[in-house]
Tab-separated table of C-alpha atoms and ligand atoms in Angstrom:
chain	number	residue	atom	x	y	z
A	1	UNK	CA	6.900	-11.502	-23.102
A	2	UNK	CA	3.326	-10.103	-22.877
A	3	UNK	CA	2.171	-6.977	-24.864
A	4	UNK	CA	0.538	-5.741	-21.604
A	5	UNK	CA	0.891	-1.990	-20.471
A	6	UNK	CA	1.592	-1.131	-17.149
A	7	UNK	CA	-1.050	1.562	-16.410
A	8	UNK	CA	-1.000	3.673	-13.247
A	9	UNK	CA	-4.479	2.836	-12.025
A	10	UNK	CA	-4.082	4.898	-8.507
A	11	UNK	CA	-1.543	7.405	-6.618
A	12	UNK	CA	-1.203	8.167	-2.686
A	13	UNK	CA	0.836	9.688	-0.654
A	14	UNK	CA	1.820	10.509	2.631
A	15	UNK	CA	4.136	13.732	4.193
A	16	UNK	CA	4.656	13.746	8.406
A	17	UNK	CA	2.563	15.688	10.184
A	18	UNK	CA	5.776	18.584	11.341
A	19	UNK	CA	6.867	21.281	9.262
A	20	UNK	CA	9.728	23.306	9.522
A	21	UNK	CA	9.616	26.104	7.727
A	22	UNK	CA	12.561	28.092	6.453
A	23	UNK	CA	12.065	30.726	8.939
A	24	UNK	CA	12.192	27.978	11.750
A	25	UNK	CA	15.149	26.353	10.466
A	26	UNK	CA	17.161	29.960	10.499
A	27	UNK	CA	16.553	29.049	14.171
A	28	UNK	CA	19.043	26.034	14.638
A	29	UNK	CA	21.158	26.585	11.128
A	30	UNK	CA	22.737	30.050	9.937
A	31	UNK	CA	20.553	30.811	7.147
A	32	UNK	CA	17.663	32.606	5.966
A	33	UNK	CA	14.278	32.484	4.365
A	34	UNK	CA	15.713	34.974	1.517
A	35	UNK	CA	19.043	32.469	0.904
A	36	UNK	CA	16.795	29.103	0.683
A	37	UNK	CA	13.910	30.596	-1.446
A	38	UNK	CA	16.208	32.551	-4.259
A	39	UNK	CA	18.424	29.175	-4.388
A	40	UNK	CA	15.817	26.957	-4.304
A	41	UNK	CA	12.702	27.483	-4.278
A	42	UNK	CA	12.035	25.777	-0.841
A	43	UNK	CA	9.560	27.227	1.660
A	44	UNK	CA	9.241	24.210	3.884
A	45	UNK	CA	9.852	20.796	4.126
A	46	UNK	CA	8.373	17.778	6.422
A	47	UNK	CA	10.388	16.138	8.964
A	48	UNK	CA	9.170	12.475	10.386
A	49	UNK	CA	8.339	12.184	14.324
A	50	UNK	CA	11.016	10.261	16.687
A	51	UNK	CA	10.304	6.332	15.928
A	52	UNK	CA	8.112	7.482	12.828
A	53	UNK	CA	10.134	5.065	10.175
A	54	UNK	CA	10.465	5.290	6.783
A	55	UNK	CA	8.575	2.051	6.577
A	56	UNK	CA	5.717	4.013	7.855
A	57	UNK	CA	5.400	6.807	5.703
A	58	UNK	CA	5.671	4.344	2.406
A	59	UNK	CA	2.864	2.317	4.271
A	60	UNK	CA	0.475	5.427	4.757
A	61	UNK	CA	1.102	6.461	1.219
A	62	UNK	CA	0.568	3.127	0.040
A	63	UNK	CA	-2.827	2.870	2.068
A	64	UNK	CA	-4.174	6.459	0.824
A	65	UNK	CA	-3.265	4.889	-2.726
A	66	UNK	CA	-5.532	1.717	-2.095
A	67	UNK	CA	-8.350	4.135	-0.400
A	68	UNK	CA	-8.505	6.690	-3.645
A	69	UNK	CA	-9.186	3.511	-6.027
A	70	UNK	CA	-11.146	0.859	-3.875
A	71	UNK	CA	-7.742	-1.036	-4.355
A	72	UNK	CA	-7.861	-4.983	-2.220
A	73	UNK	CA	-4.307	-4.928	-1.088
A	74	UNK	CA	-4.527	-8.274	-1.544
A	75	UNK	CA	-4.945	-8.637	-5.198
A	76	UNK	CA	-1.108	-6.565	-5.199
A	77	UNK	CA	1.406	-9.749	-6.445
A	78	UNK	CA	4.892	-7.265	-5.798
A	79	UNK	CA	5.846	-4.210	-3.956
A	80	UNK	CA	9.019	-1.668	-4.862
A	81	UNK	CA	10.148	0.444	-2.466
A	82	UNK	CA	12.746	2.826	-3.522
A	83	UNK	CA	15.170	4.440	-1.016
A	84	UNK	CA	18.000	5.716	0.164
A	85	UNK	CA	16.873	5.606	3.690
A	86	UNK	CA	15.981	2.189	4.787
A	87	UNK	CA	14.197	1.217	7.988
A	88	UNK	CA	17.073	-1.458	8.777
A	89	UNK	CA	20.281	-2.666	6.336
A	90	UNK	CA	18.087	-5.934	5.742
A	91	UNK	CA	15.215	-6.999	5.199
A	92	UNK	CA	13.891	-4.539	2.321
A	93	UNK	CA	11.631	-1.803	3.797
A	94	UNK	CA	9.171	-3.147	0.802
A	95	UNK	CA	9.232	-6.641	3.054
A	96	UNK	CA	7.922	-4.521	5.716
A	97	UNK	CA	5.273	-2.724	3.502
A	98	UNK	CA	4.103	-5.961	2.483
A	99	UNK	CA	3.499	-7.474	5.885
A	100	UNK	CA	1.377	-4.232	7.430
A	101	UNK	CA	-0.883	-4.023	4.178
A	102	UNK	CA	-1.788	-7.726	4.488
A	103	UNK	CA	-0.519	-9.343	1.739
A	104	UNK	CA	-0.565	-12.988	1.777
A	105	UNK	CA	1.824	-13.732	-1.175
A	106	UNK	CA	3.900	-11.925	-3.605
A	107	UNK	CA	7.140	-10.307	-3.052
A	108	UNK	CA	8.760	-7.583	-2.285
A	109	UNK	CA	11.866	-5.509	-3.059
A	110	UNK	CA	14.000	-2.282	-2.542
A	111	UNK	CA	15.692	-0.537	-4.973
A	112	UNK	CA	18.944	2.160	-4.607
A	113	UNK	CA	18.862	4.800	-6.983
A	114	UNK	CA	18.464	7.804	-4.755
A	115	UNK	CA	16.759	10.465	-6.188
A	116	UNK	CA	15.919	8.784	-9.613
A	117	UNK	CA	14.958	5.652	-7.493
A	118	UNK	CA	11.331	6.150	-8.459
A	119	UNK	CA	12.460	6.298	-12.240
A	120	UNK	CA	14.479	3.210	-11.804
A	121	UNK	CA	11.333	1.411	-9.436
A	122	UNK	CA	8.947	2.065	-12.584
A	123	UNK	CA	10.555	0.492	-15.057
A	124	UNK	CA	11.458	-2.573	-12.866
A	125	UNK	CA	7.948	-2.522	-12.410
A	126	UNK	CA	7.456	-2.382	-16.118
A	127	UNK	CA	9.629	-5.308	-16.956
A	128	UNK	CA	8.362	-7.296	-14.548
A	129	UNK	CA	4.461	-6.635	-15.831
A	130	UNK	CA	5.561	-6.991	-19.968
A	131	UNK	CA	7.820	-10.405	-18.363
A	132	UNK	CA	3.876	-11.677	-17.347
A	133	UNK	CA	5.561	-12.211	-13.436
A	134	UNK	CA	3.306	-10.099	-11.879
A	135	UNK	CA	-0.376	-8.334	-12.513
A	136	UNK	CA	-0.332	-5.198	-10.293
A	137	UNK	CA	3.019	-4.187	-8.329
A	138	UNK	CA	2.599	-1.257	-5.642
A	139	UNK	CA	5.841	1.000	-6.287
A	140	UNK	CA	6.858	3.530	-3.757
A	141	UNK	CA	9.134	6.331	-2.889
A	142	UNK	CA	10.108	6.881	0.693
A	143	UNK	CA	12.975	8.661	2.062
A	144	UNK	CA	13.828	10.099	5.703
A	145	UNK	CA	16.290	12.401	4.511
A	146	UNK	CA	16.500	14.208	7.910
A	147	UNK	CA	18.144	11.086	9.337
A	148	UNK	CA	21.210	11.666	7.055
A	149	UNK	CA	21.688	15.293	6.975
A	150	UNK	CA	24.872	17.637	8.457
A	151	UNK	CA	23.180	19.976	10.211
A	152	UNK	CA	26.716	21.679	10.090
A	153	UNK	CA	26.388	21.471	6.620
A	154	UNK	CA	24.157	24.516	6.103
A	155	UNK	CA	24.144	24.729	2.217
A	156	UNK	CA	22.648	21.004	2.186
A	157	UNK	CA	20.935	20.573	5.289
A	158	UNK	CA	18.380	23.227	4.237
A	159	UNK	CA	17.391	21.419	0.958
A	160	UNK	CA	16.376	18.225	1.893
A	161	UNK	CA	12.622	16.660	3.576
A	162	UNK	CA	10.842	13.280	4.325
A	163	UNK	CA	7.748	12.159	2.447
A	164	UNK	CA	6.906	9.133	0.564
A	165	UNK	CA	4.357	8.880	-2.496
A	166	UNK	CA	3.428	5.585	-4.191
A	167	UNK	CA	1.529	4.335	-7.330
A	168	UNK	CA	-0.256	1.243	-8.388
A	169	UNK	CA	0.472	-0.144	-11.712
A	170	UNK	CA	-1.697	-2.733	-13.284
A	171	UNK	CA	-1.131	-5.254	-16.792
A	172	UNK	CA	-3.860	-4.036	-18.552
A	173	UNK	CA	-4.243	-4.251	-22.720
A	174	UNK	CA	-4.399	-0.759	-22.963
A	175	UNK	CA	-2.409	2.237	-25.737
A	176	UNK	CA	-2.186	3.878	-22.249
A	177	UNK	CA	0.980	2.911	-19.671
A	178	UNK	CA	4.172	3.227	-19.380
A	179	UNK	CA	5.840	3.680	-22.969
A	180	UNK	CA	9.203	4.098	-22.175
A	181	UNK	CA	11.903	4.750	-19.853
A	182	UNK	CA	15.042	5.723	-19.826
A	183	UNK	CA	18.357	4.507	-17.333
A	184	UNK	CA	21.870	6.114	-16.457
A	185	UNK	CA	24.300	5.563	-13.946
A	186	UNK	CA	27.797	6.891	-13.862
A	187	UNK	CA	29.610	5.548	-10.812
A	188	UNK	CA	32.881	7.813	-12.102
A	189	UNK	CA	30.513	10.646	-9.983
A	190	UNK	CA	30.342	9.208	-6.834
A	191	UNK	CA	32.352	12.062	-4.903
A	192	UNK	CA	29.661	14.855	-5.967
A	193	UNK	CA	26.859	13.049	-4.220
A	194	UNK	CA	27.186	10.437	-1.320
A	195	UNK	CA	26.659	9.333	2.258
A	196	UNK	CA	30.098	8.826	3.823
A	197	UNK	CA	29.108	5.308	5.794
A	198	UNK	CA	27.411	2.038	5.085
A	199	UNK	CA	27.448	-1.297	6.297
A	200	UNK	CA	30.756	-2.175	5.403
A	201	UNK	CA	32.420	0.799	5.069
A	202	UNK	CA	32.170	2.770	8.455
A	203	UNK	CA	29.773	0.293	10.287
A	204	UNK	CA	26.935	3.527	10.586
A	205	UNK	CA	24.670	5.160	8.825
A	206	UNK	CA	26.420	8.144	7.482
A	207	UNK	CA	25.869	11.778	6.263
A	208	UNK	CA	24.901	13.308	3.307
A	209	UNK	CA	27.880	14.953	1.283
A	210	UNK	CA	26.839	17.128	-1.743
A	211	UNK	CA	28.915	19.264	-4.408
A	212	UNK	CA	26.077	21.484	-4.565
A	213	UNK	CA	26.937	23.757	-7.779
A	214	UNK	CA	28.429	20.134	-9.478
A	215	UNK	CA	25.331	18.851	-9.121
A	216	UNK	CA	23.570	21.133	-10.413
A	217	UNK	CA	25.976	21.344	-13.847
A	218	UNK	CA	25.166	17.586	-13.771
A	219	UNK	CA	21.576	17.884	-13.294
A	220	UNK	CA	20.823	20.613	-16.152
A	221	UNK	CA	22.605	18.576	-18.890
A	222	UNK	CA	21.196	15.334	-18.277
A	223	UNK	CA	17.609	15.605	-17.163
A	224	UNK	CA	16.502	17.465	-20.355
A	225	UNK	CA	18.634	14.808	-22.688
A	226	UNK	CA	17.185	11.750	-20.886
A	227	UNK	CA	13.575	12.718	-20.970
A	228	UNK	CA	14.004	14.049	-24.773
A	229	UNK	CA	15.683	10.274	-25.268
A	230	UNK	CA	12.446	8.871	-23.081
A	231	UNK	CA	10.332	10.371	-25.570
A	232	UNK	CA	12.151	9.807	-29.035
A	233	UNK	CA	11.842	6.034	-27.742
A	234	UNK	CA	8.171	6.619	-27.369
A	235	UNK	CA	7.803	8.457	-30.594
A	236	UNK	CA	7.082	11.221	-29.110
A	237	UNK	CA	8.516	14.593	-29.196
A	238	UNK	CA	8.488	17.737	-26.509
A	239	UNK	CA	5.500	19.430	-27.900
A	240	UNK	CA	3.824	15.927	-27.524
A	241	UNK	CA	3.549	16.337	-23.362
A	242	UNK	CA	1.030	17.519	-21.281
A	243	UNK	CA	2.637	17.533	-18.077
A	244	UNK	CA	6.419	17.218	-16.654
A	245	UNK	CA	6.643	15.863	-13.611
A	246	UNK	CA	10.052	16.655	-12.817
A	247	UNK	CA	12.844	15.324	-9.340
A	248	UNK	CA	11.207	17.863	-6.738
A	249	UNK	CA	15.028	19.064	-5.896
A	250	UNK	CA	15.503	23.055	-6.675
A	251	UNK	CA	12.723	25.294	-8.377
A	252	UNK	CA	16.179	26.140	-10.664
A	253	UNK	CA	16.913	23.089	-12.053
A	254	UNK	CA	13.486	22.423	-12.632
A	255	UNK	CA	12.967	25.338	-14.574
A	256	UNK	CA	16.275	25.194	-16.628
A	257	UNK	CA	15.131	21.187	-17.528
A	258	UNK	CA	11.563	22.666	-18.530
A	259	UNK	CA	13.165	25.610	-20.712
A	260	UNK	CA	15.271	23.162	-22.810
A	261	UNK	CA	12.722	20.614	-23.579
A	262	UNK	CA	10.624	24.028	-25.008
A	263	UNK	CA	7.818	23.611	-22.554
A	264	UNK	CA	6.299	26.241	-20.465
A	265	UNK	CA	6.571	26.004	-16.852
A	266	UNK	CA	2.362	26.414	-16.676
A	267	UNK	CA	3.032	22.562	-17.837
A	268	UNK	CA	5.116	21.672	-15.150
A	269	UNK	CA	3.982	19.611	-11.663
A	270	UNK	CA	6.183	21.591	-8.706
A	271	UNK	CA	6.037	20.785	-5.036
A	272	UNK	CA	9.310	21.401	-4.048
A	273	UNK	CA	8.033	24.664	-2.255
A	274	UNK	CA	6.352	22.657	-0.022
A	275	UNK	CA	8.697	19.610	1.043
A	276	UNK	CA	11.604	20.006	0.044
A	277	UNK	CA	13.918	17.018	-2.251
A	278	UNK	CA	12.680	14.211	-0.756
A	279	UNK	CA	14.687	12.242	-3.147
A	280	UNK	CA	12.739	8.877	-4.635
A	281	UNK	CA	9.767	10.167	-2.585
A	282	UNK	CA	9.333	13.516	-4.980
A	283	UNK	CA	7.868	12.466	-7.932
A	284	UNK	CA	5.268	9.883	-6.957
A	285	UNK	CA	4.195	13.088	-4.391
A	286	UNK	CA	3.990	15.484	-7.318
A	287	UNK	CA	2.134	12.495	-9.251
A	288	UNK	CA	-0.414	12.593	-6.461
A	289	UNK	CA	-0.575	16.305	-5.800
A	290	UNK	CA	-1.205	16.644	-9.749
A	291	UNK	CA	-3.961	14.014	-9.962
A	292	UNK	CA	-5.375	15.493	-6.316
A	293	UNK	CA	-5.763	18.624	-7.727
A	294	UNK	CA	-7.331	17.218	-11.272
A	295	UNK	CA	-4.451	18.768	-13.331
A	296	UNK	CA	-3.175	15.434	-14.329
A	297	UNK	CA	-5.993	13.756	-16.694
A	298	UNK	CA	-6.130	10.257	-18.399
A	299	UNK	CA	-4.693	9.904	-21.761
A	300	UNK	CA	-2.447	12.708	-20.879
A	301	UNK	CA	1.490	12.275	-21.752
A	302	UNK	CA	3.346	12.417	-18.579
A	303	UNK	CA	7.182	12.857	-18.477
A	304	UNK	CA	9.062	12.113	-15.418
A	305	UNK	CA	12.752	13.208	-15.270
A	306	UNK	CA	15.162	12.720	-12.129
A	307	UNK	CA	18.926	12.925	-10.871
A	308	UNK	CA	20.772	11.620	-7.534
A	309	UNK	CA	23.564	10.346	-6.106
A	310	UNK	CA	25.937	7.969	-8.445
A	311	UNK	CA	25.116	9.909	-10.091
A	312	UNK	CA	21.942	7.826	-11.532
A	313	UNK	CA	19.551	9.709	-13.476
A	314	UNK	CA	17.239	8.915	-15.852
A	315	UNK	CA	13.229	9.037	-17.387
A	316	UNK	CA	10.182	7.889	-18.300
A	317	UNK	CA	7.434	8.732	-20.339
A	318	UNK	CA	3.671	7.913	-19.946
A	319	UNK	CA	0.063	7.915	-21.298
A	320	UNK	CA	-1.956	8.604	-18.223
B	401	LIG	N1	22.243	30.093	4.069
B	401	LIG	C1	22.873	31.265	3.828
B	401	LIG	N2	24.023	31.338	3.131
B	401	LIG	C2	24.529	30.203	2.652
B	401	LIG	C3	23.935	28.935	2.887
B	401	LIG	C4	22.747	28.915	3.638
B	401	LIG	N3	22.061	27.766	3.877
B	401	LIG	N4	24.685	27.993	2.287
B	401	LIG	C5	25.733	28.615	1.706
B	401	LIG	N5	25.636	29.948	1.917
B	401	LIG	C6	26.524	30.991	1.421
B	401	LIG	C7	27.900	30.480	1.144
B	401	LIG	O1	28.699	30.532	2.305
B	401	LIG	C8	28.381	31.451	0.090
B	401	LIG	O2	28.771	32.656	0.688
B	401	LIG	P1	30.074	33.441	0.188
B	401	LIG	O3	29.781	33.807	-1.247
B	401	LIG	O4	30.160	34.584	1.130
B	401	LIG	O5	31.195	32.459	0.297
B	401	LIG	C9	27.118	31.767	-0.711
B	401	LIG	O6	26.015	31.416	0.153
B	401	LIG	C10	26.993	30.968	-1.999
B	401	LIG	O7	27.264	29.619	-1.735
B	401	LIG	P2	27.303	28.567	-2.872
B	401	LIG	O8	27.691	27.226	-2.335
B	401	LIG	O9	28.065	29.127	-4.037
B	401	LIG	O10	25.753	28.517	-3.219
B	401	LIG	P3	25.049	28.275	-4.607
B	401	LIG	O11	24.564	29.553	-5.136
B	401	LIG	O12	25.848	27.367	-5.497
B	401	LIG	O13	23.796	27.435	-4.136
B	401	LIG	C11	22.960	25.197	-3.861
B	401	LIG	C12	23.994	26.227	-3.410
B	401	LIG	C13	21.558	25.690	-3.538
B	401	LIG	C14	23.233	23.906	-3.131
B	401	LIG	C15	23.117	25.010	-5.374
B	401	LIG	O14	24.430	24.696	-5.713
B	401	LIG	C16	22.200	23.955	-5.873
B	401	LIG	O15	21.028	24.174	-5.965
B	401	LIG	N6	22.751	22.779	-6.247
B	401	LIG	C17	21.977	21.667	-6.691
B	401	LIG	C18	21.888	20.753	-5.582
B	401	LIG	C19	20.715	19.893	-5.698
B	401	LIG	O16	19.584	20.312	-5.810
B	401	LIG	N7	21.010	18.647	-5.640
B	401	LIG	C20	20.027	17.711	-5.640
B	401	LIG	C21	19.927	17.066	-6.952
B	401	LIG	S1	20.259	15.400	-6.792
B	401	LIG	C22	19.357	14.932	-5.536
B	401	LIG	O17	18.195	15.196	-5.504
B	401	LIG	C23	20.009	14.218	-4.430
């Protein structure tokens, strides 16, 4: 094991070019602008173009993350893509990734976690860094969400967006980094959140199935206890972080999460307005938006928090 960090030495990200606001999806689903925003916060979210993959949004994020830092895609040794929504059952959408960037050599994975996929991508990442296997690892978050949605299902359909948002982590001997993360999974949960087909199941893709208000229980009692056990691992405590950079799911459980870890919602990243849960995709995109806009500052302490289907959830804390 090396004592390398794994520092977060660039962000992109990448959201398709249509979107459907709530006011146009009260066209084609019985809902309103009123019902969405008062739920969840949601104003509009980004739907991909026919034939636009999910391969390609991770690969324009990934490309706007190597243009913000100068980055040689060629100096990347590993690439983690986490989704829900691959291009094709094998190989990995990251295999894909890897080929249009250029790479040469290196590898490339997926990972399944679902919404806390990007949680879950990180601290592979991290591992794999401390384990000296690789030197810099490209980890993404892409999800086509609008592939899998019941557009009969009204009170799901209307949550839910396509986006992808990636980082680039790099060993470096450094106090900043990742300094600690934080894993659940509960398979017991599976009926609350899932896709009803697979591979081997139904032989198709399948549709999203949530127990919306279940979820939600879930998500308020475990997001605030994994990110407080994310930071007592780090030695830190809640008055300790500068920014939470929460799962871009519902403005409510964001701000329920925020109010039990005691920290004011002026120190919270939100997007969610403006996409919609794009599941692994929604915290690198609010890691982007926050450095973007300059609110997210080296040295700062960065806690990321998410919850999906599994139910997985889980957190990590960092020193930006
Ligand atoms: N538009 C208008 N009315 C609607 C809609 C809609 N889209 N959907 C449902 N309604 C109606 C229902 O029919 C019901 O009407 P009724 O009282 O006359 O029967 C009423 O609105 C309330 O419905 P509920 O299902 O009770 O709605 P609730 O207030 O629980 O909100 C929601 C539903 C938004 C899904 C909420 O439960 C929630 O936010 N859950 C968390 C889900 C989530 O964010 N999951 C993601 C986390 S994990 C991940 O990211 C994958």
């Amino acid at each position: 094991m090396s004592d390398m960090q794994s520092v977060v030495i660039a962000t992109g990200s990448y959201l398709p070019k249509r979107i459907v606001t709530n006011d146009e999806i009260s066209t084609f689903i019985d809902t309103s602008d009123e019902w969405i925003r008062t739920r969840s916060g949601i104003e509009a979210r980004h739907f991909a173009a026919e034939g636009e993959l999910t391969s390609d949004l991770a690969i324009a994020a990934a490309n706007d993350a190597f243009q913000s830092a100068n980055i040689d895609p060629n100096s990347i040794d590993a690439v983690i893509v986490a989704t829900a929504t691959p291009d094709e059952t094998f190989p990995s959408t990251a295999s894909k990734v890897q080929h249009a960037i250029g790479m040469k050599g290196g590898f490339a994975f997926d990972i399944s976690a679902v919404c806390a996929g990007f949680i879950y991508a990180i601290s592979n990442a991290d591992a794999l860094i401390r384990a000296g296997q690789a030197k810099r690892i490209l980890v993404i978050g892409a999800e086509t969400f609008s592939r899998i949605m019941d557009w009969e299902d009204r009170t799901t359909a209307v949550l839910f967006g396509d986006g992808a948002g990636a980082v680039i982590l790099e060993a470096q001997d450094s106090e900043r980094g990742i300094l600690s993360t934080d894993l659940h999974s509960d398979g017991s949960h599976h009926d609350l959140l899932y896709v009803d087909g697979g591979v081997s199941s139904t032989g198709t893709a399948g549709k999203l199935r949530m127990q919306g208000k279940e979820v939600f229980k879930h998500a308020v009692s475990k997001l605030a206890k994994t990110a407080e056990t994310a930071l007592e691992k780090a030695g830190l405590q809640s008055s300790d972080v500068d920014w939470i950079v929460p799962h871009q799911a519902n403005l409510r459980i964001i701000k329920a999460t925020a109010d039990k870890m005691n920290i004011p919602m002026e120190q919270v990243i939100v997007t969610v307005q403006n996409h919609g849960n794009t599941s692994a995709a929604s915290i690198p995109l609010a890691l982007d938006h926050g450095v973007k806009t300059k609110q997210i500052r080296k040295n700062q302490i960065i806690a990321i928090e998410a919850i999906g289907g599994g139910l997985v959830w889980g957190a990590a804390i960092l020193r930006w």
